[in-house]
XYZ file of C-alpha atoms in Angstrom:
188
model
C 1.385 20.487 23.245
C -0.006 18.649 20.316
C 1.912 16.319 18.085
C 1.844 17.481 14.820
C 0.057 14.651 12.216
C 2.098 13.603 9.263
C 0.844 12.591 6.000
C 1.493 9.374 4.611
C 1.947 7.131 1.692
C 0.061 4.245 2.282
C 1.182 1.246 0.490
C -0.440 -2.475 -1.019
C 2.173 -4.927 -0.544
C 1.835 -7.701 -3.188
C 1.800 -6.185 -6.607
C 2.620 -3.060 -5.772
C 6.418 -3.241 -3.205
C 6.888 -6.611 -4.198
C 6.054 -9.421 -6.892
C 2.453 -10.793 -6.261
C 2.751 -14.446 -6.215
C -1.116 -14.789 -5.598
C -1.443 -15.754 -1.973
C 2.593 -15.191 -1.326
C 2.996 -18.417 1.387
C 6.692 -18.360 1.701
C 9.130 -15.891 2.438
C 11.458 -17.297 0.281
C 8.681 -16.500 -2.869
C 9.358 -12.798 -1.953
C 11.148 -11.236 -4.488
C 10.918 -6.744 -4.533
C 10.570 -5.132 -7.158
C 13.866 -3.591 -9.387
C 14.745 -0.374 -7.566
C 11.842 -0.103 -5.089
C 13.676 2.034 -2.575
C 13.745 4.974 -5.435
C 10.627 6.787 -4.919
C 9.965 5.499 -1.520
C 13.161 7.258 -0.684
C 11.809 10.034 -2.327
C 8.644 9.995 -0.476
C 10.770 9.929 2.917
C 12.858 12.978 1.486
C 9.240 14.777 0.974
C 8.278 14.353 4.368
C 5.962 11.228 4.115
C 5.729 8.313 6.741
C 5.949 4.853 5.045
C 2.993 2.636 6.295
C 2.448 -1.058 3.881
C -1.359 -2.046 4.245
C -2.366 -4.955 2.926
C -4.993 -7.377 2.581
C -4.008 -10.830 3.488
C -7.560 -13.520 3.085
C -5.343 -16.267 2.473
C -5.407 -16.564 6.029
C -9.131 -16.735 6.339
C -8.595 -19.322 3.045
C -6.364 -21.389 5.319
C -3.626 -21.017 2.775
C -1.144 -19.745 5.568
C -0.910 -18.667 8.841
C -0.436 -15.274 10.814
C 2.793 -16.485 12.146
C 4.266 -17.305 8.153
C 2.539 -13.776 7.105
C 4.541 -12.407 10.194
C 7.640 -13.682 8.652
C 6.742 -12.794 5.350
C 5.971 -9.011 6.172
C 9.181 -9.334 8.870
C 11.423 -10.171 5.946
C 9.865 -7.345 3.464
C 10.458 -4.415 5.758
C 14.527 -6.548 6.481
C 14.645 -6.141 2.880
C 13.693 -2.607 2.521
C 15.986 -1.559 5.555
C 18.494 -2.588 3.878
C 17.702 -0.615 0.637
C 17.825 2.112 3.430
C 13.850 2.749 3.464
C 11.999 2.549 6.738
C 8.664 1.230 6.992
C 6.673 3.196 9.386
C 3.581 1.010 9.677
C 2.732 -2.179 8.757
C -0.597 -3.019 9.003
C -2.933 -6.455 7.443
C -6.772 -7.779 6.938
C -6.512 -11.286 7.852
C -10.234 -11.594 7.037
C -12.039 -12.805 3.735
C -14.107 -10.926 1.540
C -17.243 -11.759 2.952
C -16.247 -11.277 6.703
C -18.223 -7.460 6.683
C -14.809 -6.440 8.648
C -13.873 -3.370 8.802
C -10.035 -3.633 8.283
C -10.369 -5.303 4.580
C -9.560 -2.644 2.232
C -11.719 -0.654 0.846
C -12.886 -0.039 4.338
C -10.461 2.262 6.050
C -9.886 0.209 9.393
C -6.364 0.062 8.946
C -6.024 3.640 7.850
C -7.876 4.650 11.479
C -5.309 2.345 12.966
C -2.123 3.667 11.548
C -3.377 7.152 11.854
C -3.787 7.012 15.650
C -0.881 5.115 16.361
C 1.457 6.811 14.080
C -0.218 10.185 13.830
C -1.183 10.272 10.584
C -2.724 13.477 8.831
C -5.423 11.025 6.362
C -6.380 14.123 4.539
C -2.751 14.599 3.086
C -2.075 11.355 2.845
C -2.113 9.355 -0.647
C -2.856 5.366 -1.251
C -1.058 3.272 -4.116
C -2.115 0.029 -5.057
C -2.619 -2.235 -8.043
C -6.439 -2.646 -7.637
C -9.744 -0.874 -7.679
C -9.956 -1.115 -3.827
C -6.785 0.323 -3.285
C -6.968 3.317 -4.665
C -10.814 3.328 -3.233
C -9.027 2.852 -0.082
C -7.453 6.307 -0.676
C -10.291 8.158 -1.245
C -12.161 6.566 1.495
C -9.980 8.049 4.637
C -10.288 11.259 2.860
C -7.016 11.198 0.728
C -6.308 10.260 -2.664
C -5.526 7.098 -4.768
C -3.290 6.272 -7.038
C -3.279 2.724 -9.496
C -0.213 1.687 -10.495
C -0.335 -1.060 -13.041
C 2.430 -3.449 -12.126
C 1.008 -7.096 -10.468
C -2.998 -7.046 -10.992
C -2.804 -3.657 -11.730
C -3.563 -3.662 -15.576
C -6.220 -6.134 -15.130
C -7.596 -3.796 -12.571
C -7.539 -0.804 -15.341
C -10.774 -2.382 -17.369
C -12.507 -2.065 -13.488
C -12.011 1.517 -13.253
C -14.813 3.033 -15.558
C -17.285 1.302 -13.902
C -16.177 3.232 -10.417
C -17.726 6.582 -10.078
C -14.440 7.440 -8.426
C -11.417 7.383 -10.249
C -7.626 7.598 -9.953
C -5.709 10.535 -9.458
C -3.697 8.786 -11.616
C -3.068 5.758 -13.189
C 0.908 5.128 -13.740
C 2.700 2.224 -14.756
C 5.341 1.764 -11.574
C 5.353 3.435 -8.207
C 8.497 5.125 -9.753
C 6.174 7.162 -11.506
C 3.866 8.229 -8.271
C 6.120 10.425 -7.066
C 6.232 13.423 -9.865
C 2.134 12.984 -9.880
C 2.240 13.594 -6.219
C 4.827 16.166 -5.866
C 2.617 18.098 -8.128
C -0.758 17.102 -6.384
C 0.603 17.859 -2.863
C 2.097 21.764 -4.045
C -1.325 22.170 -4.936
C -2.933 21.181 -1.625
């Protein structure tokens, strides 16, 4: 018998869960944002797996180290336990923009990845981010995006009429993803 997949809200970390501190070093810079577990608890009640993705060239940029990401992304997913949300997945590009890897968002290496291990259905799954990529992310393992405009998010906005593919939506906190996809997902 077949385990049935699971769709997913995939997540950025900085800028989108949690303050982005451009090239967060220190666990003790990592601050969540006001009432985060809100609509992730939501998404949990509406039958969605958790997973953070997040792309992490400060390591490639020697600004840090795995091991002090490790604690960083340790201490997030403490924090959000404690808010009662459980991460599913947690998944990171160590690699710089010009590394050609396939993990780095947009390129869907660490959608794959979470999929298999945490069998994921991609198709019904949605991304939220605060950048172009992100929600190119989405679209790219066959689901949809979402930009939310919190950290580089409304910076990102000016980006997004240059991308043939847009948003589903564009919403100002992640407390606002979860009407747009309730509504999306009834219609799926």
């Amino acid at each position: 018998m077949k385990n049935k997949l699971t769709p997913a809200i995939f997540l950025d970390r900085d800028g989108t869960i949690n303050y982005d501190r451009n090239y967060l070093s220190d666990v003790k810079q990592l601050k969540l944002y006001k009432n985060i577990e809100k609509p992730l608890l939501k998404f949990r009640d509406m039958g969605f797996k958790i997973v953070i993705v997040t792309n992490q060239s400060g390591i490639a940029r020697k600004y840090f180290t795995v091991t002090k990401l490790k604690q960083i992304n340790s201490k997030l997913i403490e924090m959000l336990k404690k808010l009662k949300v459980k991460v599913d997945g947690m998944y990171y590009c160590p690699h710089g923009p010009n590394d050609n890897c396939e993990c780095r968002k947009p390129k869907i290496g660490m959608a794959l990845k979470a999929a298999k291990e945490l069998k994921i259905d991609l198709k019904k799954s949605y991304m939220i981010g605060d950048s172009v990529r992100d929600y190119i992310f989405g679209y790219n393992f066959g689901g949809k995006g979402i930009l939310v405009l919190t950290g580089h998010g409304k910076k990102q906005f000016a980006k997004v009429k240059d991308e043939k593919q847009k948003p589903l939506a564009v919403v100002r906190s992640l407390r606002q993803t979860v009407e747009v996809i309730k509504n999306d997902y009834k219609k799926n």
